[in-house]
């Protein structure tokens, strides 16, 4: 049976990866929504139907969602876009009879967070509550842990590639749940194709501590990583809040510290019980698999290159 998937924000990094994954399903037709269709990769342009408009153009949004069986939001932006922009999409889905809406999540288990704890995830909490109150549209929330590609990126601060050093808060034994961009897109495509998939879907590539990752790193690359302890998790908590209090405008001086804390303290873990077995056609890529798929030199570049297509 044919199925039409709408992708809002189709020119974004994850959306491009998702489009590539969806194109492997012959029964799926794709509609895309974006402000500038010229930014859609040429390899996609002839295979998707594009609707032009911005996130707050109600008429254009309704035109886009009309006829879809499921709409996936791939927006990434400020709190207004991530909250009000998604609510407008959800309202359009309800008005046009779209039965499922995949929220812009791909995250740790934010359902265990209180508002304000990990502030960038507040919009997700609001959107999930909005979806839970709907009677015409079922919410779908694909939770994947952290993107593996991000952990080894320079801006996250947990890995120094030149010296092969894990820079850890805590003991290094804390469990990290992660999924690559590509693997997350493959799982999301499978969820889209599954008409019965609603609610929270916990789909994770791998679970490992930094110390376990170090053993895998040595096995794959023949180099034993070093460890630099930056302090305890309590030290991290105090540091991130102090930086935010002293200079709130310098968001990148503390943003990733907040993410690190709420992943490392165990509060937002998804496992060990996961939903991977629902989709045996998707092979989970573990942390070690991720090393095997890249040269050591490519690790810090994986985030910036995610979603690149010809």
PDB file of C-alpha atoms in Angstrom:
ATOM      1  CA  UNK A   1       0.000   0.000   0.000  1.00  0.00           C
ATOM      2  CA  UNK A   2       1.376   3.404  -0.957  1.00  0.00           C
ATOM      3  CA  UNK A   3       2.174   5.909   1.750  1.00  0.00           C
ATOM      4  CA  UNK A   4       2.937   9.627   1.545  1.00  0.00           C
ATOM      5  CA  UNK A   5       5.461  11.099   3.966  1.00  0.00           C
ATOM      6  CA  UNK A   6       5.729  14.848   4.396  1.00  0.00           C
ATOM      7  CA  UNK A   7       9.046  16.289   5.582  1.00  0.00           C
ATOM      8  CA  UNK A   8       8.880  19.813   6.994  1.00  0.00           C
ATOM      9  CA  UNK A   9      12.246  21.530   6.726  1.00  0.00           C
ATOM     10  CA  UNK A  10      13.488  19.155   4.043  1.00  0.00           C
ATOM     11  CA  UNK A  11      16.707  21.087   3.366  1.00  0.00           C
ATOM     12  CA  UNK A  12      18.090  20.502   6.881  1.00  0.00           C
ATOM     13  CA  UNK A  13      20.920  18.167   7.866  1.00  0.00           C
ATOM     14  CA  UNK A  14      18.798  15.390   9.347  1.00  0.00           C
ATOM     15  CA  UNK A  15      16.022  15.845   6.777  1.00  0.00           C
ATOM     16  CA  UNK A  16      18.442  15.158   3.926  1.00  0.00           C
ATOM     17  CA  UNK A  17      19.571  11.987   5.659  1.00  0.00           C
ATOM     18  CA  UNK A  18      15.944  10.959   6.233  1.00  0.00           C
ATOM     19  CA  UNK A  19      15.010  11.619   2.613  1.00  0.00           C
ATOM     20  CA  UNK A  20      17.825   9.332   1.466  1.00  0.00           C
ATOM     21  CA  UNK A  21      16.536   6.592   3.785  1.00  0.00           C
ATOM     22  CA  UNK A  22      12.900   6.999   2.693  1.00  0.00           C
ATOM     23  CA  UNK A  23      13.793   6.822  -0.997  1.00  0.00           C
ATOM     24  CA  UNK A  24      14.776   3.182  -0.437  1.00  0.00           C
ATOM     25  CA  UNK A  25      11.111   2.328   0.235  1.00  0.00           C
ATOM     26  CA  UNK A  26       9.379   1.903  -3.163  1.00  0.00           C
ATOM     27  CA  UNK A  27       5.912   2.275  -1.635  1.00  0.00           C
ATOM     28  CA  UNK A  28       6.690   5.704  -0.151  1.00  0.00           C
ATOM     29  CA  UNK A  29       6.070   9.046  -1.854  1.00  0.00           C
ATOM     30  CA  UNK A  30       7.738  12.111  -0.344  1.00  0.00           C
ATOM     31  CA  UNK A  31       6.491  15.687  -0.046  1.00  0.00           C
ATOM     32  CA  UNK A  32       8.903  18.333   1.163  1.00  0.00           C
ATOM     33  CA  UNK A  33       8.356  21.758   2.709  1.00  0.00           C
ATOM     34  CA  UNK A  34      10.983  24.511   2.790  1.00  0.00           C
ATOM     35  CA  UNK A  35      11.531  28.207   2.309  1.00  0.00           C
ATOM     36  CA  UNK A  36      13.934  27.818  -0.616  1.00  0.00           C
ATOM     37  CA  UNK A  37      13.429  24.791  -2.898  1.00  0.00           C
ATOM     38  CA  UNK A  38      16.651  25.623  -4.730  1.00  0.00           C
ATOM     39  CA  UNK A  39      18.520  24.304  -1.648  1.00  0.00           C
ATOM     40  CA  UNK A  40      17.082  20.824  -2.114  1.00  0.00           C
ATOM     41  CA  UNK A  41      19.866  18.570  -3.452  1.00  0.00           C
ATOM     42  CA  UNK A  42      19.440  17.934  -7.192  1.00  0.00           C
ATOM     43  CA  UNK A  43      19.426  14.184  -6.580  1.00  0.00           C
ATOM     44  CA  UNK A  44      16.224  14.637  -4.530  1.00  0.00           C
ATOM     45  CA  UNK A  45      14.489  17.344  -6.517  1.00  0.00           C
ATOM     46  CA  UNK A  46      13.091  15.027  -9.185  1.00  0.00           C
ATOM     47  CA  UNK A  47      11.980  12.437  -6.611  1.00  0.00           C
ATOM     48  CA  UNK A  48      10.010  14.589  -4.182  1.00  0.00           C
ATOM     49  CA  UNK A  49       7.120  17.014  -4.466  1.00  0.00           C
ATOM     50  CA  UNK A  50       8.117  20.373  -3.035  1.00  0.00           C
ATOM     51  CA  UNK A  51       5.962  23.051  -1.421  1.00  0.00           C
ATOM     52  CA  UNK A  52       7.477  26.464  -0.747  1.00  0.00           C
ATOM     53  CA  UNK A  53       6.685  28.422   2.394  1.00  0.00           C
ATOM     54  CA  UNK A  54       7.902  29.386   5.838  1.00  0.00           C
ATOM     55  CA  UNK A  55       7.017  27.781   9.145  1.00  0.00           C
ATOM     56  CA  UNK A  56       4.308  30.321   9.982  1.00  0.00           C
ATOM     57  CA  UNK A  57       2.557  30.505   6.608  1.00  0.00           C
ATOM     58  CA  UNK A  58      -0.672  28.740   7.580  1.00  0.00           C
ATOM     59  CA  UNK A  59      -2.033  28.364   4.055  1.00  0.00           C
ATOM     60  CA  UNK A  60       1.234  26.982   2.687  1.00  0.00           C
ATOM     61  CA  UNK A  61       1.617  24.590   5.609  1.00  0.00           C
ATOM     62  CA  UNK A  62      -1.901  23.222   5.073  1.00  0.00           C
ATOM     63  CA  UNK A  63      -1.195  22.791   1.365  1.00  0.00           C
ATOM     64  CA  UNK A  64       1.942  20.872   2.253  1.00  0.00           C
ATOM     65  CA  UNK A  65       0.388  18.443   4.751  1.00  0.00           C
ATOM     66  CA  UNK A  66      -2.721  17.787   2.631  1.00  0.00           C
ATOM     67  CA  UNK A  67      -2.684  14.225   1.360  1.00  0.00           C
ATOM     68  CA  UNK A  68       0.089  13.028   3.699  1.00  0.00           C
ATOM     69  CA  UNK A  69      -0.207   9.853   5.750  1.00  0.00           C
ATOM     70  CA  UNK A  70       2.448  11.041   8.183  1.00  0.00           C
ATOM     71  CA  UNK A  71       4.290  14.339   8.601  1.00  0.00           C
ATOM     72  CA  UNK A  72       7.830  14.487   9.974  1.00  0.00           C
ATOM     73  CA  UNK A  73       9.042  17.767  11.436  1.00  0.00           C
ATOM     74  CA  UNK A  74      12.745  18.369  10.832  1.00  0.00           C
ATOM     75  CA  UNK A  75      12.788  21.960  12.048  1.00  0.00           C
ATOM     76  CA  UNK A  76      15.807  23.099  14.030  1.00  0.00           C
ATOM     77  CA  UNK A  77      15.838  26.597  15.436  1.00  0.00           C
ATOM     78  CA  UNK A  78      14.826  28.907  18.247  1.00  0.00           C
ATOM     79  CA  UNK A  79      12.166  28.085  20.865  1.00  0.00           C
ATOM     80  CA  UNK A  80       9.433  29.900  18.926  1.00  0.00           C
ATOM     81  CA  UNK A  81      10.037  27.801  15.817  1.00  0.00           C
ATOM     82  CA  UNK A  82      10.394  24.575  17.773  1.00  0.00           C
ATOM     83  CA  UNK A  83       7.232  25.187  19.805  1.00  0.00           C
ATOM     84  CA  UNK A  84       4.822  27.422  17.892  1.00  0.00           C
ATOM     85  CA  UNK A  85       6.061  26.289  14.482  1.00  0.00           C
ATOM     86  CA  UNK A  86       5.388  22.679  15.414  1.00  0.00           C
ATOM     87  CA  UNK A  87       1.993  23.483  16.906  1.00  0.00           C
ATOM     88  CA  UNK A  88       0.996  25.112  13.618  1.00  0.00           C
ATOM     89  CA  UNK A  89       2.070  21.973  11.756  1.00  0.00           C
ATOM     90  CA  UNK A  90       0.098  19.788  14.158  1.00  0.00           C
ATOM     91  CA  UNK A  91      -3.002  21.970  13.767  1.00  0.00           C
ATOM     92  CA  UNK A  92      -2.662  21.714   9.987  1.00  0.00           C
ATOM     93  CA  UNK A  93      -2.396  17.920  10.246  1.00  0.00           C
ATOM     94  CA  UNK A  94      -5.576  17.834  12.331  1.00  0.00           C
ATOM     95  CA  UNK A  95      -7.396  20.056   9.840  1.00  0.00           C
ATOM     96  CA  UNK A  96      -6.263  18.016   6.815  1.00  0.00           C
ATOM     97  CA  UNK A  97      -6.811  14.575   8.327  1.00  0.00           C
ATOM     98  CA  UNK A  98      -3.157  13.525   8.671  1.00  0.00           C
ATOM     99  CA  UNK A  99      -3.205  10.714  11.249  1.00  0.00           C
ATOM    100  CA  UNK A 100       0.411  10.795  12.500  1.00  0.00           C
ATOM    101  CA  UNK A 101       2.963  13.493  13.299  1.00  0.00           C
ATOM    102  CA  UNK A 102       6.631  12.728  13.998  1.00  0.00           C
ATOM    103  CA  UNK A 103       7.916  15.474  16.287  1.00  0.00           C
ATOM    104  CA  UNK A 104      11.344  17.038  15.889  1.00  0.00           C
ATOM    105  CA  UNK A 105      12.957  15.032  18.685  1.00  0.00           C
ATOM    106  CA  UNK A 106      15.797  12.510  17.952  1.00  0.00           C
ATOM    107  CA  UNK A 107      17.033  13.008  21.442  1.00  0.00           C
ATOM    108  CA  UNK A 108      17.662  11.650  24.903  1.00  0.00           C
ATOM    109  CA  UNK A 109      14.615  10.782  27.013  1.00  0.00           C
ATOM    110  CA  UNK A 110      13.407  14.311  27.703  1.00  0.00           C
ATOM    111  CA  UNK A 111      10.160  12.926  29.146  1.00  0.00           C
ATOM    112  CA  UNK A 112      12.148  12.418  32.377  1.00  0.00           C
ATOM    113  CA  UNK A 113      13.156  16.075  32.548  1.00  0.00           C
ATOM    114  CA  UNK A 114      11.451  18.911  34.355  1.00  0.00           C
ATOM    115  CA  UNK A 115      10.933  22.150  32.480  1.00  0.00           C
ATOM    116  CA  UNK A 116      14.041  24.302  32.777  1.00  0.00           C
ATOM    117  CA  UNK A 117      16.492  21.525  33.614  1.00  0.00           C
ATOM    118  CA  UNK A 118      17.858  21.021  30.090  1.00  0.00           C
ATOM    119  CA  UNK A 119      16.398  24.214  28.663  1.00  0.00           C
ATOM    120  CA  UNK A 120      16.929  23.482  24.923  1.00  0.00           C
ATOM    121  CA  UNK A 121      14.571  20.513  25.346  1.00  0.00           C
ATOM    122  CA  UNK A 122      11.722  22.568  26.846  1.00  0.00           C
ATOM    123  CA  UNK A 123      10.034  22.974  23.416  1.00  0.00           C
ATOM    124  CA  UNK A 124       9.942  19.194  23.032  1.00  0.00           C
ATOM    125  CA  UNK A 125       8.190  18.843  26.385  1.00  0.00           C
ATOM    126  CA  UNK A 126       5.609  21.443  25.346  1.00  0.00           C
ATOM    127  CA  UNK A 127       5.053  19.848  21.921  1.00  0.00           C
ATOM    128  CA  UNK A 128       4.617  16.362  23.377  1.00  0.00           C
ATOM    129  CA  UNK A 129       2.003  17.689  25.796  1.00  0.00           C
ATOM    130  CA  UNK A 130       0.248  19.411  22.878  1.00  0.00           C
ATOM    131  CA  UNK A 131       0.216  16.174  20.878  1.00  0.00           C
ATOM    132  CA  UNK A 132      -0.965  14.133  23.856  1.00  0.00           C
ATOM    133  CA  UNK A 133      -4.030  16.383  24.032  1.00  0.00           C
ATOM    134  CA  UNK A 134      -4.938  15.845  20.356  1.00  0.00           C
ATOM    135  CA  UNK A 135      -7.781  13.562  19.347  1.00  0.00           C
ATOM    136  CA  UNK A 136      -7.207  13.603  15.568  1.00  0.00           C
ATOM    137  CA  UNK A 137      -3.422  13.354  15.304  1.00  0.00           C
ATOM    138  CA  UNK A 138      -1.235  10.756  16.999  1.00  0.00           C
ATOM    139  CA  UNK A 139       2.209  11.908  18.093  1.00  0.00           C
ATOM    140  CA  UNK A 140       5.327   9.901  17.307  1.00  0.00           C
ATOM    141  CA  UNK A 141       8.557  10.562  19.198  1.00  0.00           C
ATOM    142  CA  UNK A 142      11.743   8.916  17.932  1.00  0.00           C
ATOM    143  CA  UNK A 143      14.299   8.977  20.750  1.00  0.00           C
ATOM    144  CA  UNK A 144      17.844   7.958  19.841  1.00  0.00           C
ATOM    145  CA  UNK A 145      20.074   9.226  22.644  1.00  0.00           C
ATOM    146  CA  UNK A 146      22.864  11.550  21.600  1.00  0.00           C
ATOM    147  CA  UNK A 147      24.025  11.730  18.001  1.00  0.00           C
ATOM    148  CA  UNK A 148      27.341   9.870  17.937  1.00  0.00           C
ATOM    149  CA  UNK A 149      28.546  12.307  15.295  1.00  0.00           C
ATOM    150  CA  UNK A 150      28.219  15.145  17.833  1.00  0.00           C
ATOM    151  CA  UNK A 151      30.138  13.480  20.683  1.00  0.00           C
ATOM    152  CA  UNK A 152      33.377  13.492  18.698  1.00  0.00           C
ATOM    153  CA  UNK A 153      32.877  16.970  17.232  1.00  0.00           C
ATOM    154  CA  UNK A 154      35.200  19.686  18.577  1.00  0.00           C
ATOM    155  CA  UNK A 155      32.377  21.877  19.891  1.00  0.00           C
ATOM    156  CA  UNK A 156      31.081  19.171  22.247  1.00  0.00           C
ATOM    157  CA  UNK A 157      34.382  19.145  24.112  1.00  0.00           C
ATOM    158  CA  UNK A 158      34.488  15.468  25.125  1.00  0.00           C
ATOM    159  CA  UNK A 159      37.125  14.308  22.642  1.00  0.00           C
ATOM    160  CA  UNK A 160      40.461  15.712  21.505  1.00  0.00           C
ATOM    161  CA  UNK A 161      41.379  13.915  18.302  1.00  0.00           C
ATOM    162  CA  UNK A 162      44.948  15.190  18.009  1.00  0.00           C
ATOM    163  CA  UNK A 163      45.960  13.676  21.344  1.00  0.00           C
ATOM    164  CA  UNK A 164      43.358  10.873  21.342  1.00  0.00           C
ATOM    165  CA  UNK A 165      42.003  12.024  24.694  1.00  0.00           C
ATOM    166  CA  UNK A 166      38.572  11.626  26.251  1.00  0.00           C
ATOM    167  CA  UNK A 167      37.849  14.734  28.323  1.00  0.00           C
ATOM    168  CA  UNK A 168      35.499  13.451  31.009  1.00  0.00           C
ATOM    169  CA  UNK A 169      33.351  14.796  33.755  1.00  0.00           C
ATOM    170  CA  UNK A 170      32.541  12.071  36.256  1.00  0.00           C
ATOM    171  CA  UNK A 171      34.306   8.705  36.267  1.00  0.00           C
ATOM    172  CA  UNK A 172      34.232   7.762  32.591  1.00  0.00           C
ATOM    173  CA  UNK A 173      32.033   4.794  33.476  1.00  0.00           C
ATOM    174  CA  UNK A 174      28.767   6.631  32.808  1.00  0.00           C
ATOM    175  CA  UNK A 175      26.644   5.042  30.056  1.00  0.00           C
ATOM    176  CA  UNK A 176      26.225   6.985  26.835  1.00  0.00           C
ATOM    177  CA  UNK A 177      23.422   6.017  24.479  1.00  0.00           C
ATOM    178  CA  UNK A 178      24.086   7.129  20.933  1.00  0.00           C
ATOM    179  CA  UNK A 179      22.996   6.766  17.331  1.00  0.00           C
ATOM    180  CA  UNK A 180      24.576   8.115  14.163  1.00  0.00           C
ATOM    181  CA  UNK A 181      22.636  10.522  11.965  1.00  0.00           C
ATOM    182  CA  UNK A 182      22.374   7.870   9.273  1.00  0.00           C
ATOM    183  CA  UNK A 183      21.186   5.148  11.647  1.00  0.00           C
ATOM    184  CA  UNK A 184      18.643   7.506  13.240  1.00  0.00           C
ATOM    185  CA  UNK A 185      17.319   8.350   9.774  1.00  0.00           C
ATOM    186  CA  UNK A 186      17.033   4.646   8.914  1.00  0.00           C
ATOM    187  CA  UNK A 187      15.037   4.005  12.061  1.00  0.00           C
ATOM    188  CA  UNK A 188      12.836   7.042  11.451  1.00  0.00           C
ATOM    189  CA  UNK A 189      12.111   5.883   7.896  1.00  0.00           C
ATOM    190  CA  UNK A 190      11.086   2.478   9.277  1.00  0.00           C
ATOM    191  CA  UNK A 191       8.792   4.189  11.800  1.00  0.00           C
ATOM    192  CA  UNK A 192       7.224   6.258   9.025  1.00  0.00           C
ATOM    193  CA  UNK A 193       6.585   3.114   6.989  1.00  0.00           C
ATOM    194  CA  UNK A 194       4.957   1.439   9.996  1.00  0.00           C
ATOM    195  CA  UNK A 195       1.401   2.793  10.106  1.00  0.00           C
ATOM    196  CA  UNK A 196       0.959   1.382  13.620  1.00  0.00           C
ATOM    197  CA  UNK A 197       3.941   3.208  15.110  1.00  0.00           C
ATOM    198  CA  UNK A 198       2.734   5.875  17.534  1.00  0.00           C
ATOM    199  CA  UNK A 199       3.988   7.275  20.820  1.00  0.00           C
ATOM    200  CA  UNK A 200       7.556   7.076  22.068  1.00  0.00           C
ATOM    201  CA  UNK A 201       9.923   4.868  20.025  1.00  0.00           C
ATOM    202  CA  UNK A 202      13.271   4.160  21.723  1.00  0.00           C
ATOM    203  CA  UNK A 203      15.706   3.310  18.913  1.00  0.00           C
ATOM    204  CA  UNK A 204      19.380   3.399  19.833  1.00  0.00           C
ATOM    205  CA  UNK A 205      22.517   2.400  17.934  1.00  0.00           C
ATOM    206  CA  UNK A 206      24.698   1.607  20.923  1.00  0.00           C
ATOM    207  CA  UNK A 207      25.232   1.951  24.672  1.00  0.00           C
ATOM    208  CA  UNK A 208      28.730   2.266  26.141  1.00  0.00           C
ATOM    209  CA  UNK A 209      30.787   4.210  28.649  1.00  0.00           C
ATOM    210  CA  UNK A 210      33.751   6.317  27.581  1.00  0.00           C
ATOM    211  CA  UNK A 211      36.031   3.652  29.061  1.00  0.00           C
ATOM    212  CA  UNK A 212      34.321   0.982  26.960  1.00  0.00           C
ATOM    213  CA  UNK A 213      34.559   3.247  23.915  1.00  0.00           C
ATOM    214  CA  UNK A 214      38.290   3.614  24.594  1.00  0.00           C
ATOM    215  CA  UNK A 215      38.749  -0.165  24.379  1.00  0.00           C
ATOM    216  CA  UNK A 216      36.843  -0.225  21.085  1.00  0.00           C
ATOM    217  CA  UNK A 217      38.898   2.711  19.811  1.00  0.00           C
ATOM    218  CA  UNK A 218      42.135   0.874  20.576  1.00  0.00           C
ATOM    219  CA  UNK A 219      40.826  -2.292  18.928  1.00  0.00           C
ATOM    220  CA  UNK A 220      39.904  -0.441  15.728  1.00  0.00           C
ATOM    221  CA  UNK A 221      42.672   2.145  15.411  1.00  0.00           C
ATOM    222  CA  UNK A 222      45.535   0.556  17.378  1.00  0.00           C
ATOM    223  CA  UNK A 223      45.877   3.601  19.641  1.00  0.00           C
ATOM    224  CA  UNK A 224      45.112   3.597  23.354  1.00  0.00           C
ATOM    225  CA  UNK A 225      43.195   6.781  24.241  1.00  0.00           C
ATOM    226  CA  UNK A 226      44.096   8.865  27.263  1.00  0.00           C
ATOM    227  CA  UNK A 227      41.668  10.263  29.825  1.00  0.00           C
ATOM    228  CA  UNK A 228      41.547  13.777  31.223  1.00  0.00           C
ATOM    229  CA  UNK A 229      39.253  14.139  34.230  1.00  0.00           C
ATOM    230  CA  UNK A 230      37.650  17.577  34.319  1.00  0.00           C
ATOM    231  CA  UNK A 231      35.904  17.049  37.643  1.00  0.00           C
ATOM    232  CA  UNK A 232      32.951  15.254  39.187  1.00  0.00           C
ATOM    233  CA  UNK A 233      29.385  15.492  37.910  1.00  0.00           C
ATOM    234  CA  UNK A 234      28.693  17.825  40.850  1.00  0.00           C
ATOM    235  CA  UNK A 235      31.565  20.008  39.638  1.00  0.00           C
ATOM    236  CA  UNK A 236      30.028  19.967  36.172  1.00  0.00           C
ATOM    237  CA  UNK A 237      26.611  20.970  37.518  1.00  0.00           C
ATOM    238  CA  UNK A 238      28.110  23.911  39.403  1.00  0.00           C
ATOM    239  CA  UNK A 239      30.291  24.970  36.450  1.00  0.00           C
ATOM    240  CA  UNK A 240      27.493  24.987  33.885  1.00  0.00           C
ATOM    241  CA  UNK A 241      25.129  26.973  36.096  1.00  0.00           C
ATOM    242  CA  UNK A 242      27.831  29.449  37.083  1.00  0.00           C
ATOM    243  CA  UNK A 243      28.718  30.095  33.439  1.00  0.00           C
ATOM    244  CA  UNK A 244      25.063  30.578  32.578  1.00  0.00           C
ATOM    245  CA  UNK A 245      24.528  32.967  35.507  1.00  0.00           C
ATOM    246  CA  UNK A 246      27.656  35.007  34.856  1.00  0.00           C
ATOM    247  CA  UNK A 247      27.281  35.377  31.094  1.00  0.00           C
ATOM    248  CA  UNK A 248      23.927  34.079  29.786  1.00  0.00           C
ATOM    249  CA  UNK A 249      24.493  35.577  26.335  1.00  0.00           C
ATOM    250  CA  UNK A 250      27.542  33.375  25.755  1.00  0.00           C
ATOM    251  CA  UNK A 251      25.343  30.314  25.300  1.00  0.00           C
ATOM    252  CA  UNK A 252      28.002  28.116  23.730  1.00  0.00           C
ATOM    253  CA  UNK A 253      30.170  28.431  26.839  1.00  0.00           C
ATOM    254  CA  UNK A 254      27.677  26.323  28.775  1.00  0.00           C
ATOM    255  CA  UNK A 255      25.138  24.773  26.357  1.00  0.00           C
ATOM    256  CA  UNK A 256      26.971  21.503  25.770  1.00  0.00           C
ATOM    257  CA  UNK A 257      27.840  21.225  29.459  1.00  0.00           C
ATOM    258  CA  UNK A 258      24.094  21.015  30.180  1.00  0.00           C
ATOM    259  CA  UNK A 259      23.701  18.284  27.582  1.00  0.00           C
ATOM    260  CA  UNK A 260      26.699  16.415  28.976  1.00  0.00           C
ATOM    261  CA  UNK A 261      25.355  16.567  32.535  1.00  0.00           C
ATOM    262  CA  UNK A 262      21.854  15.309  31.810  1.00  0.00           C
ATOM    263  CA  UNK A 263      23.183  12.485  29.663  1.00  0.00           C
ATOM    264  CA  UNK A 264      25.961  11.421  32.034  1.00  0.00           C
ATOM    265  CA  UNK A 265      23.915  11.548  35.241  1.00  0.00           C
ATOM    266  CA  UNK A 266      21.629   8.762  33.989  1.00  0.00           C
ATOM    267  CA  UNK A 267      18.412  10.774  34.248  1.00  0.00           C
ATOM    268  CA  UNK A 268      17.625  10.672  30.521  1.00  0.00           C
ATOM    269  CA  UNK A 269      18.719   7.145  29.631  1.00  0.00           C
ATOM    270  CA  UNK A 270      16.370   5.292  27.274  1.00  0.00           C
ATOM    271  CA  UNK A 271      17.514   1.722  27.914  1.00  0.00           C
ATOM    272  CA  UNK A 272      18.271  -0.918  28.608  1.00  0.00           C
ATOM    273  CA  UNK A 273      14.831  -1.888  27.203  1.00  0.00           C
ATOM    274  CA  UNK A 274      14.643  -0.522  23.648  1.00  0.00           C
ATOM    275  CA  UNK A 275      12.364  -0.826  20.599  1.00  0.00           C
ATOM    276  CA  UNK A 276      15.058  -1.812  18.076  1.00  0.00           C
ATOM    277  CA  UNK A 277      13.591  -5.299  17.620  1.00  0.00           C
ATOM    278  CA  UNK A 278      10.466  -3.803  16.022  1.00  0.00           C
ATOM    279  CA  UNK A 279      12.553  -2.955  12.964  1.00  0.00           C
ATOM    280  CA  UNK A 280      14.909  -5.858  12.198  1.00  0.00           C
ATOM    281  CA  UNK A 281      15.502  -4.425   8.713  1.00  0.00           C
ATOM    282  CA  UNK A 282      17.583  -1.681  10.359  1.00  0.00           C
ATOM    283  CA  UNK A 283      20.992  -2.723  11.691  1.00  0.00           C
ATOM    284  CA  UNK A 284      21.935  -0.728  14.788  1.00  0.00           C
ATOM    285  CA  UNK A 285      25.381   0.859  14.547  1.00  0.00           C
ATOM    286  CA  UNK A 286      27.228   0.627  17.871  1.00  0.00           C
ATOM    287  CA  UNK A 287      29.969   2.965  19.062  1.00  0.00           C
ATOM    288  CA  UNK A 288      32.525   0.423  17.847  1.00  0.00           C
ATOM    289  CA  UNK A 289      30.716   0.082  14.511  1.00  0.00           C
ATOM    290  CA  UNK A 290      30.936   3.852  14.205  1.00  0.00           C
ATOM    291  CA  UNK A 291      34.707   3.714  14.653  1.00  0.00           C
ATOM    292  CA  UNK A 292      34.984   0.974  12.041  1.00  0.00           C
ATOM    293  CA  UNK A 293      33.014   3.040   9.532  1.00  0.00           C
ATOM    294  CA  UNK A 294      35.363   6.035   9.762  1.00  0.00           C
ATOM    295  CA  UNK A 295      39.041   6.742   9.758  1.00  0.00           C
ATOM    296  CA  UNK A 296      40.312   8.356  12.936  1.00  0.00           C
ATOM    297  CA  UNK A 297      40.825  11.606  11.015  1.00  0.00           C
ATOM    298  CA  UNK A 298      37.169  11.602   9.974  1.00  0.00           C
ATOM    299  CA  UNK A 299      35.739  11.344  13.492  1.00  0.00           C
ATOM    300  CA  UNK A 300      35.732  15.094  14.295  1.00  0.00           C
ATOM    301  CA  UNK A 301      34.320  15.877  10.841  1.00  0.00           C
ATOM    302  CA  UNK A 302      31.391  13.445  10.933  1.00  0.00           C
ATOM    303  CA  UNK A 303      28.944  15.973  12.398  1.00  0.00           C
ATOM    304  CA  UNK A 304      29.676  18.678   9.827  1.00  0.00           C
ATOM    305  CA  UNK A 305      29.375  16.169   6.988  1.00  0.00           C
ATOM    306  CA  UNK A 306      26.191  14.460   8.162  1.00  0.00           C
ATOM    307  CA  UNK A 307      23.393  14.793   5.639  1.00  0.00           C
ATOM    308  CA  UNK A 308      25.653  15.668   2.725  1.00  0.00           C
ATOM    309  CA  UNK A 309      24.349  14.252  -0.546  1.00  0.00           C
ATOM    310  CA  UNK A 310      25.290  14.758  -4.164  1.00  0.00           C
TER     311      UNK A 310
END
